[in-house]
Coordinates of C-alpha atoms in Angstrom, one line a residue:
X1 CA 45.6 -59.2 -10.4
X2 CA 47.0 -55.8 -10.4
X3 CA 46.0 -55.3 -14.1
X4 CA 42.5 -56.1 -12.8
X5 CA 42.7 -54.0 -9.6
X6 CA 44.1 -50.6 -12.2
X7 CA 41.1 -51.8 -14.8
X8 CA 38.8 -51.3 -11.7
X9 CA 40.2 -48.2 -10.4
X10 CA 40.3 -46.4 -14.2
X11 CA 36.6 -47.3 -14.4
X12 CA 35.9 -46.4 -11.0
X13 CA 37.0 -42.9 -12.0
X14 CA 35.7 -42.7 -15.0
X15 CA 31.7 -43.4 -13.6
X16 CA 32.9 -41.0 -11.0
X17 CA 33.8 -38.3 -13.7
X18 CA 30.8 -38.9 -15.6
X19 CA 28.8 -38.1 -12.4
X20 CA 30.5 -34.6 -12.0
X21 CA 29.8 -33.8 -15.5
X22 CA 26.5 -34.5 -15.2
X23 CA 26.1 -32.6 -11.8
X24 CA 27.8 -30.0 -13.7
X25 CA 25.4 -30.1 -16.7
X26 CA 22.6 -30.1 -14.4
X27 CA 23.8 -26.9 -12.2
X28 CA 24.4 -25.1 -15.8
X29 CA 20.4 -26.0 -16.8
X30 CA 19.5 -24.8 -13.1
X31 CA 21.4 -21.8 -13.0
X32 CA 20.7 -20.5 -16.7
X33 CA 17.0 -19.6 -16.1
X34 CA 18.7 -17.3 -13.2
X35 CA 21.4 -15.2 -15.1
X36 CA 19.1 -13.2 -17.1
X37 CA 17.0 -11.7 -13.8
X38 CA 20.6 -11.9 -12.0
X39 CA 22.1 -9.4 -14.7
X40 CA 18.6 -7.5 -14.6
X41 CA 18.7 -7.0 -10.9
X42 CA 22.5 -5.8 -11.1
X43 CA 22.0 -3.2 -13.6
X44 CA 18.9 -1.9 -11.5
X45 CA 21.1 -1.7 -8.1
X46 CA 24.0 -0.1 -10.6
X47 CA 21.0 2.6 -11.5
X48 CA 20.0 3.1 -8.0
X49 CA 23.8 3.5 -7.2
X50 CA 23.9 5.9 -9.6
X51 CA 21.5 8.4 -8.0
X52 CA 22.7 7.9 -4.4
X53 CA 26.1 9.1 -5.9
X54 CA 24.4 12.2 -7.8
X55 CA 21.9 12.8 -5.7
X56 CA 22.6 10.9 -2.5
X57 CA 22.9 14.2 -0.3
X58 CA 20.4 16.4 -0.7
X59 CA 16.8 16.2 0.9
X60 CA 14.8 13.3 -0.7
X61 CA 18.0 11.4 -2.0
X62 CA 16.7 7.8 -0.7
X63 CA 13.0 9.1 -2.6
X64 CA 15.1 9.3 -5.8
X65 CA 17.0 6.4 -5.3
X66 CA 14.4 4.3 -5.1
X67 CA 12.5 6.1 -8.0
X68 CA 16.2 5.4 -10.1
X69 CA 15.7 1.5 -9.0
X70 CA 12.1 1.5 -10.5
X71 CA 12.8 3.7 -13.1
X72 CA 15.4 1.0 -14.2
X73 CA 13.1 -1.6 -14.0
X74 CA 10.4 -0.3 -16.3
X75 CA 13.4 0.8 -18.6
X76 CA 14.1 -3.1 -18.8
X77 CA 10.4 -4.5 -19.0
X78 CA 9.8 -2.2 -22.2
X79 CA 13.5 -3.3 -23.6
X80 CA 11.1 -7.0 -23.3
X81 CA 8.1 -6.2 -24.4
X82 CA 8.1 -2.8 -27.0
X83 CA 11.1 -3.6 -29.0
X84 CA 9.8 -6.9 -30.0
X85 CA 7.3 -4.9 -32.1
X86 CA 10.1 -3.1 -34.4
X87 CA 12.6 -6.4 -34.8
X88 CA 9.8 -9.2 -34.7
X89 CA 8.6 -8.6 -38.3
X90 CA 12.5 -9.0 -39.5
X91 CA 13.1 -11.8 -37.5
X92 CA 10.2 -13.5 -38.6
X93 CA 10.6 -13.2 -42.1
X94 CA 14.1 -14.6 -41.4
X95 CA 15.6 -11.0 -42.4
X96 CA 17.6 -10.4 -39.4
X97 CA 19.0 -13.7 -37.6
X98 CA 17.6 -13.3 -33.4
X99 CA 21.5 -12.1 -32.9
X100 CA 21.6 -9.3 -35.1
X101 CA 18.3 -7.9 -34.2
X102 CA 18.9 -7.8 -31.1
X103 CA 22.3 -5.7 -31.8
X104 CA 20.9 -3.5 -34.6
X105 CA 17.8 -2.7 -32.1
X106 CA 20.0 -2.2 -29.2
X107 CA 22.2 -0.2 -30.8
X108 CA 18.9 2.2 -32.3
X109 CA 17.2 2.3 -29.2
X110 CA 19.7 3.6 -27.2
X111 CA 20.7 6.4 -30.3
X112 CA 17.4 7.4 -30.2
X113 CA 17.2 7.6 -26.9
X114 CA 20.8 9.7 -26.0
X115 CA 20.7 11.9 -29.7
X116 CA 16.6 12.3 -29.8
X117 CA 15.2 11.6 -27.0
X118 CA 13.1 14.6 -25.8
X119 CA 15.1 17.1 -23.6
X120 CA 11.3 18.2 -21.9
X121 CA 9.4 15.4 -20.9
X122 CA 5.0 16.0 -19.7
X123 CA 5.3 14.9 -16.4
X124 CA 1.4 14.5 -16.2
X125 CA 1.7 12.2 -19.5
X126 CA -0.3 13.9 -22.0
X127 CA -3.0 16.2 -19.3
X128 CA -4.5 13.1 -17.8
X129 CA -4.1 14.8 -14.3
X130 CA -5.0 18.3 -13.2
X131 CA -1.6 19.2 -11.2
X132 CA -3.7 21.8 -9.5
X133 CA -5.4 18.6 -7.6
X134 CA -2.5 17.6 -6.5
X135 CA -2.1 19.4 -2.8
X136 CA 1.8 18.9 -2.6
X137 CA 5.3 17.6 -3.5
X138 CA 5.4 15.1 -0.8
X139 CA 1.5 13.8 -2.7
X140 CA 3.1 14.2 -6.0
X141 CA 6.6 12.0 -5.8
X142 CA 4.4 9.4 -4.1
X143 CA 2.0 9.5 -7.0
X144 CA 4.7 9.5 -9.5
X145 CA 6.1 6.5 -7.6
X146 CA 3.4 4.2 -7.9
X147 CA 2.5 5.1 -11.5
X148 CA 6.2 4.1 -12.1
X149 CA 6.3 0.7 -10.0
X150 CA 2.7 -0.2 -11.3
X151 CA 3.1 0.1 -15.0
X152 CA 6.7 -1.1 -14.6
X153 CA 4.7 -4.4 -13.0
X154 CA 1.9 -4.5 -15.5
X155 CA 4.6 -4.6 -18.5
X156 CA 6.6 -7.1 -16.6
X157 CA 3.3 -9.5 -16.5
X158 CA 2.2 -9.1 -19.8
X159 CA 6.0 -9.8 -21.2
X160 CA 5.5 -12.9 -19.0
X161 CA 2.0 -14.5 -20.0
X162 CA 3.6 -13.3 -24.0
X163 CA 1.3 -10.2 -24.3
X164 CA 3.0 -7.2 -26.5
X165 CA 1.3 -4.7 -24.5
X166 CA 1.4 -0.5 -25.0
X167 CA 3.5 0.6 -22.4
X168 CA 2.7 4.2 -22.5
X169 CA -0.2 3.0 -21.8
X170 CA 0.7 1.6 -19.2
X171 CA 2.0 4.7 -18.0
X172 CA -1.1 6.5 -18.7
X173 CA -3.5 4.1 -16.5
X174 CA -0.6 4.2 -13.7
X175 CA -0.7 8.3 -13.7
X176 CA -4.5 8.2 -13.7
X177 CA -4.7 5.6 -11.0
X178 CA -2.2 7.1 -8.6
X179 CA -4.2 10.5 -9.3
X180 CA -7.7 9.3 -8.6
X181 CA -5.9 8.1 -5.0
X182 CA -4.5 10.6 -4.6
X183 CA -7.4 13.6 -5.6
X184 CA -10.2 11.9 -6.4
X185 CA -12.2 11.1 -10.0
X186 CA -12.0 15.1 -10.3
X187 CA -8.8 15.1 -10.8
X188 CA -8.3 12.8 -14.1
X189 CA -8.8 14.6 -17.7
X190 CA -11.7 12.6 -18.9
X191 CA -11.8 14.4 -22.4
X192 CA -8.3 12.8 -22.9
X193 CA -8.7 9.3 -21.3
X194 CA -11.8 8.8 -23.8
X195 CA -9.5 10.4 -26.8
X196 CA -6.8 7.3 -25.2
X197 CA -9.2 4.6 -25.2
X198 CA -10.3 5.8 -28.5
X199 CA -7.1 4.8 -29.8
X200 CA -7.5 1.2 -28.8
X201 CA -9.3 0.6 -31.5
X202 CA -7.9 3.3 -34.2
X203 CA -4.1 2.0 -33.8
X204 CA -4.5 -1.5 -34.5
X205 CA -7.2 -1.2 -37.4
X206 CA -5.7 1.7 -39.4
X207 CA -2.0 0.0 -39.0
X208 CA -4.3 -3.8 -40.3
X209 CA -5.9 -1.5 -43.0
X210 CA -2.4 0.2 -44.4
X211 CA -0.4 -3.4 -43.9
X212 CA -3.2 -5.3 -45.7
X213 CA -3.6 -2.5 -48.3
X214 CA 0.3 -2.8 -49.0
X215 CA 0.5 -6.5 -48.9
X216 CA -2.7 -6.5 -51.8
X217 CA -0.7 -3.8 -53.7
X218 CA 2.5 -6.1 -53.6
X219 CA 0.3 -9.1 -54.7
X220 CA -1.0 -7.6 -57.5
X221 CA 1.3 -5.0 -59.1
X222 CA 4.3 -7.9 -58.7
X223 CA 3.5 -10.9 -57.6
X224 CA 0.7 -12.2 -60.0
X225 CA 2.6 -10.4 -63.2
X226 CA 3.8 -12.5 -66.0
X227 CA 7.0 -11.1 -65.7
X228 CA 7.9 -10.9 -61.9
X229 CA 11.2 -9.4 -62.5
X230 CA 10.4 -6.8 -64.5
X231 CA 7.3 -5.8 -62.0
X232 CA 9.8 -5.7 -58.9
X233 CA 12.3 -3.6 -60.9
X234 CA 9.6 -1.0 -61.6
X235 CA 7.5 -1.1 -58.2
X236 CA 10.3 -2.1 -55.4
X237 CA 12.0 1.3 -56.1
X238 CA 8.7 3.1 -55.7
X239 CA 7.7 1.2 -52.3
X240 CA 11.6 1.8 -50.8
X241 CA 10.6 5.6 -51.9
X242 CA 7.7 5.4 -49.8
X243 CA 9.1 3.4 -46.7
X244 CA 12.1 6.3 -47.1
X245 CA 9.7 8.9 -47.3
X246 CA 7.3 7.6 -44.4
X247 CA 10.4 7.5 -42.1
X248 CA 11.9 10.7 -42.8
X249 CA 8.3 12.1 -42.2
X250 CA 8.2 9.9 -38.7
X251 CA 11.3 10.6 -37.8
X252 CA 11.2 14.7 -38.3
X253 CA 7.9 14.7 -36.4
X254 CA 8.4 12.0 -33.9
X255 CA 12.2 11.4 -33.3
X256 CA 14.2 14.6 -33.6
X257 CA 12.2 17.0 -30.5
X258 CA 15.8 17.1 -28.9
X259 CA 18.0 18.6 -31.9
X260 CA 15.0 20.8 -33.9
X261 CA 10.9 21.2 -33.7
X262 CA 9.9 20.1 -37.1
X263 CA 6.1 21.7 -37.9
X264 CA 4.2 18.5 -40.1
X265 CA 4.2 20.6 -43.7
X266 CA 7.8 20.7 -43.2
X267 CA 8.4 17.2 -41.9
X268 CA 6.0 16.3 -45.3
X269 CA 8.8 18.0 -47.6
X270 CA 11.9 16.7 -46.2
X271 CA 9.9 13.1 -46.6
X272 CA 8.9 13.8 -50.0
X273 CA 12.4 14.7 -51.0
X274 CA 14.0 11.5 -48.6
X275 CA 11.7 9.2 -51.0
X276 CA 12.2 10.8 -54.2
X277 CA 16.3 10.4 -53.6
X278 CA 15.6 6.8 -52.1
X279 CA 13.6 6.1 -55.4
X280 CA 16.4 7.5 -57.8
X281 CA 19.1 4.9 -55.7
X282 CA 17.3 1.8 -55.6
X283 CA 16.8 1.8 -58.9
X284 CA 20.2 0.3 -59.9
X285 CA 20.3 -1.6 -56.8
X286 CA 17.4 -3.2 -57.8
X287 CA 18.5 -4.1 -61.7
X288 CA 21.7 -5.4 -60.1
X289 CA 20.1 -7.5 -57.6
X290 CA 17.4 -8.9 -59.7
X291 CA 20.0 -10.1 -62.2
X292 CA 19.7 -14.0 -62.9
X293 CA 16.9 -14.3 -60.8
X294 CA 14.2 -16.6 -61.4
X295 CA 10.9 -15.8 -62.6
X296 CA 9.1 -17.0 -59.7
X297 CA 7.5 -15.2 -56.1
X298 CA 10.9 -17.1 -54.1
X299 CA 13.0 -14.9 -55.8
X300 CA 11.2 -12.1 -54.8
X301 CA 11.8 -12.0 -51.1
X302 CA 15.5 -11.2 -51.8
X303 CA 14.8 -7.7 -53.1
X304 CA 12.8 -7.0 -49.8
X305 CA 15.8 -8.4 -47.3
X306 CA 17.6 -5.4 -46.9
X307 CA 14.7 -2.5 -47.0
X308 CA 13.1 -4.3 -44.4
X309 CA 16.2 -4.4 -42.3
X310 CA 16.7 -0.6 -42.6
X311 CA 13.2 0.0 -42.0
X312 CA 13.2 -2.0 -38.5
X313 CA 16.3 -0.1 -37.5
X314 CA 14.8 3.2 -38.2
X315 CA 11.7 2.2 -36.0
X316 CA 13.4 1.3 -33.3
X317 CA 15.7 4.2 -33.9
X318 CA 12.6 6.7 -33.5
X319 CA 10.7 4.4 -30.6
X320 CA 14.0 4.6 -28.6
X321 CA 13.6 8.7 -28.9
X322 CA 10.1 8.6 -28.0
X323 CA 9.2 5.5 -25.5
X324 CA 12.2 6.4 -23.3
X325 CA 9.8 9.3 -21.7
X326 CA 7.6 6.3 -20.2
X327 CA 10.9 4.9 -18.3
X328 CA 12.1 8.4 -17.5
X329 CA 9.2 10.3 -17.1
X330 CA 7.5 9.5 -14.3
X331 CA 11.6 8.9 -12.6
X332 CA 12.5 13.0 -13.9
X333 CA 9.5 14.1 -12.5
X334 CA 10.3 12.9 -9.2
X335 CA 13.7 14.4 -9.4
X336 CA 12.4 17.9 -10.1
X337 CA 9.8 17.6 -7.3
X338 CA 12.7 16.5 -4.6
X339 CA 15.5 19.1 -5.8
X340 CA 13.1 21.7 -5.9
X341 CA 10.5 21.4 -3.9
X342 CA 7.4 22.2 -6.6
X343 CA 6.4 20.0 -9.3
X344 CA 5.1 21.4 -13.3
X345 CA 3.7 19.9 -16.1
X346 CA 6.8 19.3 -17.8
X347 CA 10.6 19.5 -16.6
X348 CA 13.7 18.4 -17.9
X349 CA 15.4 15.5 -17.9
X350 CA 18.8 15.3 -16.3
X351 CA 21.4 13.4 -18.5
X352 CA 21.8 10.6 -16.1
X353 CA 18.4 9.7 -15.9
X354 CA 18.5 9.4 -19.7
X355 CA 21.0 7.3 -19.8
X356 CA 19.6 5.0 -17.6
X357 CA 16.5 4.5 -19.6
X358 CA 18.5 4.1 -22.8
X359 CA 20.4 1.0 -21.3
X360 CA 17.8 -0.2 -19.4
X361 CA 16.2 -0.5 -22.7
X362 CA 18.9 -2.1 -24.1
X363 CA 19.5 -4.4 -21.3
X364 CA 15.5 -5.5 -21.1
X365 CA 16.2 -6.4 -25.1
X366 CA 19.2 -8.4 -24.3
X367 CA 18.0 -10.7 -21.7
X368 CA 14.2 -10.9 -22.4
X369 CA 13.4 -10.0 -25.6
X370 CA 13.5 -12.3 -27.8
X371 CA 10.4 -14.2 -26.5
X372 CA 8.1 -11.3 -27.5
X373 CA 10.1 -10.8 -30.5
X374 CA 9.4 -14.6 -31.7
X375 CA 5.2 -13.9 -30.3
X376 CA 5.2 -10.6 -33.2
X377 CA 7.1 -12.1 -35.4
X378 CA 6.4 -15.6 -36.3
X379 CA 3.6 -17.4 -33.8
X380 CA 0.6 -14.8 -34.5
X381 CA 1.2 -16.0 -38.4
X382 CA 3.9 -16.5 -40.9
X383 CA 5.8 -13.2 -42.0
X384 CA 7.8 -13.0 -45.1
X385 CA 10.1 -10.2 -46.4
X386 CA 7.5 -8.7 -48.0
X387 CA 4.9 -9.1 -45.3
X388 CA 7.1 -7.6 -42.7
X389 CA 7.8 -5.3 -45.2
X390 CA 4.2 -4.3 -45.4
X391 CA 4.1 -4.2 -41.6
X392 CA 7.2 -1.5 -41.1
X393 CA 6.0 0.9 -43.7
X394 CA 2.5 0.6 -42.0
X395 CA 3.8 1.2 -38.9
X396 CA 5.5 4.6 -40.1
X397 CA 2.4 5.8 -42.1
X398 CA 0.2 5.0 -39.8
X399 CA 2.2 7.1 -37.0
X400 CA 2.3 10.4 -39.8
X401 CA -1.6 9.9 -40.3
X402 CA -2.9 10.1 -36.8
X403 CA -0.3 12.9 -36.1
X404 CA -1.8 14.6 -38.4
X405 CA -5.3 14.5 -37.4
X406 CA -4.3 14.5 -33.8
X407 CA -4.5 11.1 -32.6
X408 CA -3.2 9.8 -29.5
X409 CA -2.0 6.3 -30.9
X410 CA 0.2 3.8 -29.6
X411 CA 3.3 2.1 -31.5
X412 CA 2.6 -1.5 -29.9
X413 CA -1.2 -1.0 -30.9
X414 CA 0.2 -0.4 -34.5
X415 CA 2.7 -2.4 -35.5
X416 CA 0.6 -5.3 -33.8
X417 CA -2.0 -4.6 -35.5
X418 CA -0.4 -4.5 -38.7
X419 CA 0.7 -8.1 -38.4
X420 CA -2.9 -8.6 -37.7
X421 CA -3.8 -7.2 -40.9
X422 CA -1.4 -8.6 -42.9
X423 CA -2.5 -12.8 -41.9
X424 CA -6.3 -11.6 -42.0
X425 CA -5.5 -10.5 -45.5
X426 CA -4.0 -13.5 -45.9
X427 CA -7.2 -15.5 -44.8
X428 CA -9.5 -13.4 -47.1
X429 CA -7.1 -13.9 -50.1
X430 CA -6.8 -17.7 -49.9
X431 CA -10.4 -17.9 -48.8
X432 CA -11.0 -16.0 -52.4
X433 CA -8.8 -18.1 -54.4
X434 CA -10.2 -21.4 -53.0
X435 CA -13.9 -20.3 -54.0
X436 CA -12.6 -19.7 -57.7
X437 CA -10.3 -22.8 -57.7
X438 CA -12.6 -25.4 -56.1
X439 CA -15.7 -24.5 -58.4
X440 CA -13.4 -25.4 -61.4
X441 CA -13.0 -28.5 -59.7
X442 CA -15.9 -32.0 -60.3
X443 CA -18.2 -32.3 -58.1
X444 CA -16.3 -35.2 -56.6
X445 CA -13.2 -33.4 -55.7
X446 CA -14.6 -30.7 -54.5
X447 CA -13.1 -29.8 -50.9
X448 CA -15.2 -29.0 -47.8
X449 CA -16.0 -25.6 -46.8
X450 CA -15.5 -27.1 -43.3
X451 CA -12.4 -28.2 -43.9
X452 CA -11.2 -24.8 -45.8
X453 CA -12.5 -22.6 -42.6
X454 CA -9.9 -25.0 -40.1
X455 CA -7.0 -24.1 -42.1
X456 CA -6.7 -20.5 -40.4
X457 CA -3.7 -18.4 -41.4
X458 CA -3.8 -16.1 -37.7
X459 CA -3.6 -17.8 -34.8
X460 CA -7.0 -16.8 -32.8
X461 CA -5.5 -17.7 -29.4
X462 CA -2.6 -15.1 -29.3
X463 CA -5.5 -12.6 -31.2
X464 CA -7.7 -13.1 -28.3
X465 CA -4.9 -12.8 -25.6
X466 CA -3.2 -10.2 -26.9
X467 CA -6.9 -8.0 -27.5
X468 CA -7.3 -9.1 -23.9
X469 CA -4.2 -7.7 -22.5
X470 CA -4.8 -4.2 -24.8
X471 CA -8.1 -3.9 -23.3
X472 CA -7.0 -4.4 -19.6
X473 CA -4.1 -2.4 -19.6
X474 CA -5.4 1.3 -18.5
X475 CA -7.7 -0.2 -15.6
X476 CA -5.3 -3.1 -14.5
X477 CA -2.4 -0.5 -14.0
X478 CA -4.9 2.4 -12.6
X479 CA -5.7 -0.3 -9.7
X480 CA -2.2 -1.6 -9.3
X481 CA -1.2 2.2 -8.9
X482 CA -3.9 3.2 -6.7
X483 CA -3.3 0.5 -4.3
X484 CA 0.5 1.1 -4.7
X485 CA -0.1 4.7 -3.9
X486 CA -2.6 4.1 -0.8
X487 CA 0.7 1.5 0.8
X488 CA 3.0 4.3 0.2
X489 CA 1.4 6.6 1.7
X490 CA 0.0 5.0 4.7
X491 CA 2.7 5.3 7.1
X492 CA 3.3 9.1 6.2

């Protein structure tokens, strides 16, 4: 009986244990979804923290506080949504594992924002507003505001419905909106909106053009040869030479404002030389790595791992140096205006505001990037190494090109739009080869146009969102800001 009784107890606990476990389990599953905005919120308090400590005393100290908090905050949201444009590609193409790219890009970002991130930053983001129509500081900060908090929030949706949106865009349509409140339609540069709105269309096409015309090139210099090998040992060193070059271009025009200003004849030298020495010392990398292979495409994507890896790391070295000014800008301008009463066109940026869009960056990767970075890199269509490959040296060219003839162009727009380019390639080529297969074929086993058309290579519901959200962007965060702006300001 007291065998029986002990039995009873020992089981009683047992069921009692399982239940805690359970309840345990379950409060892990609840709680997970929460750590992510938890840490998030933290690291923006830390940042507003920050500038009550620097800047907590002198007149307009809770003004940039707040400005810190939501400077912190857009930092994060283009950490979530931007980044996934450099690492998606690599992550896709099963390159870089979602761990690694989420180190190498964090690590990038915030070099390129601390070493080359722009000591001068336009506080009127590239002339959209006239400061002469703005009547004063006080007008000003609160204009800035609400282009920060409304692009900040526009980003923050898009991330959310899976959109890879521009986000100096974002900033663009914010500034514009906040200055239209704020001074009326006179006050907006309407020579440069339409030279912006342009680029909605000449980003995403010339990056689809480049990436398709790369991905053709690969296809037919080394993919349909006899001898596969042989044609990657001759043509990988040549495209590494170009990627090398492209980046050394990008990064001398684009990434390096802080240390040196690099004039684009120059910037064309120093890349012709980068790809000429990055030509000479794959070469033997190449031969090495190509030993034993077999003669087949499969064998292929091993020679494109590690260029496309270095090539991801360089863009997000060079978007961390540039994109940082649409976290910071719109945060240092408000700093100027408070500590000294005027506001200008540009100003610099004080360390610590740097620093916190750097990490903010960072932080946004950690915690919410890797659903944007799975969206670029794998659901809009199926990337290989030499696919994303395609897409990264696009990316670069495409940034040299409209440079040069004076483009405004956006990074997201691009290196979307490159992946774009690459699966409508895709599409056409297998569309091609079916037509020449199938009328070798009988009659009889002949397959359906119909059924040919179904089997599409780029997903036309993330093509159709993601156009949407480009689209919207400059008149969703011009309202957002313009109401922002009128809240604000109502109680003055």
């Amino acid at each position: 009986m007291s065998d029986q009784s002990s039995k009873t107890r020992w089981q009683t606990l047992d069921s009692d244990l399982n239940r805690i476990s359970r309840v345990e389990t379950a409060n892990v599953h609840v709680a997970r979804p929460m750590l992510a905005p938890g840490i998030a919120l933290a690291f923006i308090a830390l940042a507003g923290l920050s500038a009550a400590v620097l800047f907590g005393q002198a007149d307009g100290g809770l003004v940039v506080v707040a400005a810190a908090a939501f400077g912190a905050y857009m930092a994060i949201n283009i950490g979530a949504n931007d980044v996934a444009n450099n690492m998606g590609p690599a992550v896709g193409a099963n390159a870089l594992s979602m761990g690694g790219a989420i180190v190498i890009a964090a690590i990038a970002e915030s070099a390129g924002a601390l070493l080359a991130g722009g000591d001068v930053v336009s506080t009127i983001s590239k002339g959209i507003i006239d400061p002469a129509s703005v009547q004063t500081s006080n007008v000003f900060i609160w204009a800035m505001m609400a282009a920060l908090i409304s692009s900040a929030m526009w980003v923050n949706l898009a991330t959310w419905v899976g959109a890879p949106v521009s986000t100096t865009h974002s900033v663009v349509g914010g500034v514009m909106g906040a200055g239209i409140a704020a001074a009326g339609l006179s006050a907006v540069n309407w020579a440069t909106m339409s030279a912006i709105a342009a680029s909605w269309v000449i980003s995403p096409v010339l990056g689809g053009v480049i990436a398709a015309g790369f991905l053709g090139l690969i296809k037919a210099k080394i993919q349909y040869q006899d001898d596969k090998i042989a044609a990657a040992r001759r043509w990988v060193p040549i495209l590494v030479g170009v990627m090398a070059g492209a980046f050394a271009t990008y990064l001398a025009v684009k990434g390096l404002k802080r240390i040196v200003k690099v004039d684009l004849e120059i910037a064309l030298l120093v890349g012709l030389l980068s790809g000429i020495l990055a030509w000479s010392a794959t070469i033997p990398w190449v031969r090495r790595k190509s030993e034993g292979l077999e003669n087949r495409t499969k064998s292929l994507k091993s020679l494109f791992g590690l260029p496309l890896v270095i090539s991801a790391t360089f863009l997000s070295f060079a978007h961390g140096a540039n994109d940082v000014a649409n976290a910071v800008g719109p945060l240092a301008a408000i700093v100027h205006a408070a500590e000294f009463g005027d506001f200008a066109s540009k100003v610099a940026i004080p360390t610590w505001v740097m620093v916190i869009g750097a990490f903010g960056i960072s932080f946004g990767l950690f915690l919410f990037g890797p659903k944007l970075i799975r969206m670029v890199g794998s659901q809009i269509t199926k990337l290989n190494p030499m696919r994303a490959f395609c897409v990264a040296l696009s990316a670069a060219i495409t940034v040299i090109v409209a440079s040069w003839l004076g483009l405004p162009v956006s990074s997201t727009h691009i290196a979307v739009g490159a992946v774009f380019g690459v699966g409508f390639y895709r599409e056409w080529h297998s569309d091609r080869r079916w037509k020449a297969s199938n009328q070798q074929r009988p009659p009889q086993r002949r397959l359906a146009r119909e059924e040919h058309k179904r089997r599409k290579l780029v997903r036309r519901s993330h093509f159709m969102t993601i156009i949407a959200a480009w689209v919207v962007t400059v008149p969703a965060a011009a309202a957002m800001s313009a109401v922002i702006f009128w809240m604000l300001t109502a109680f003055q």
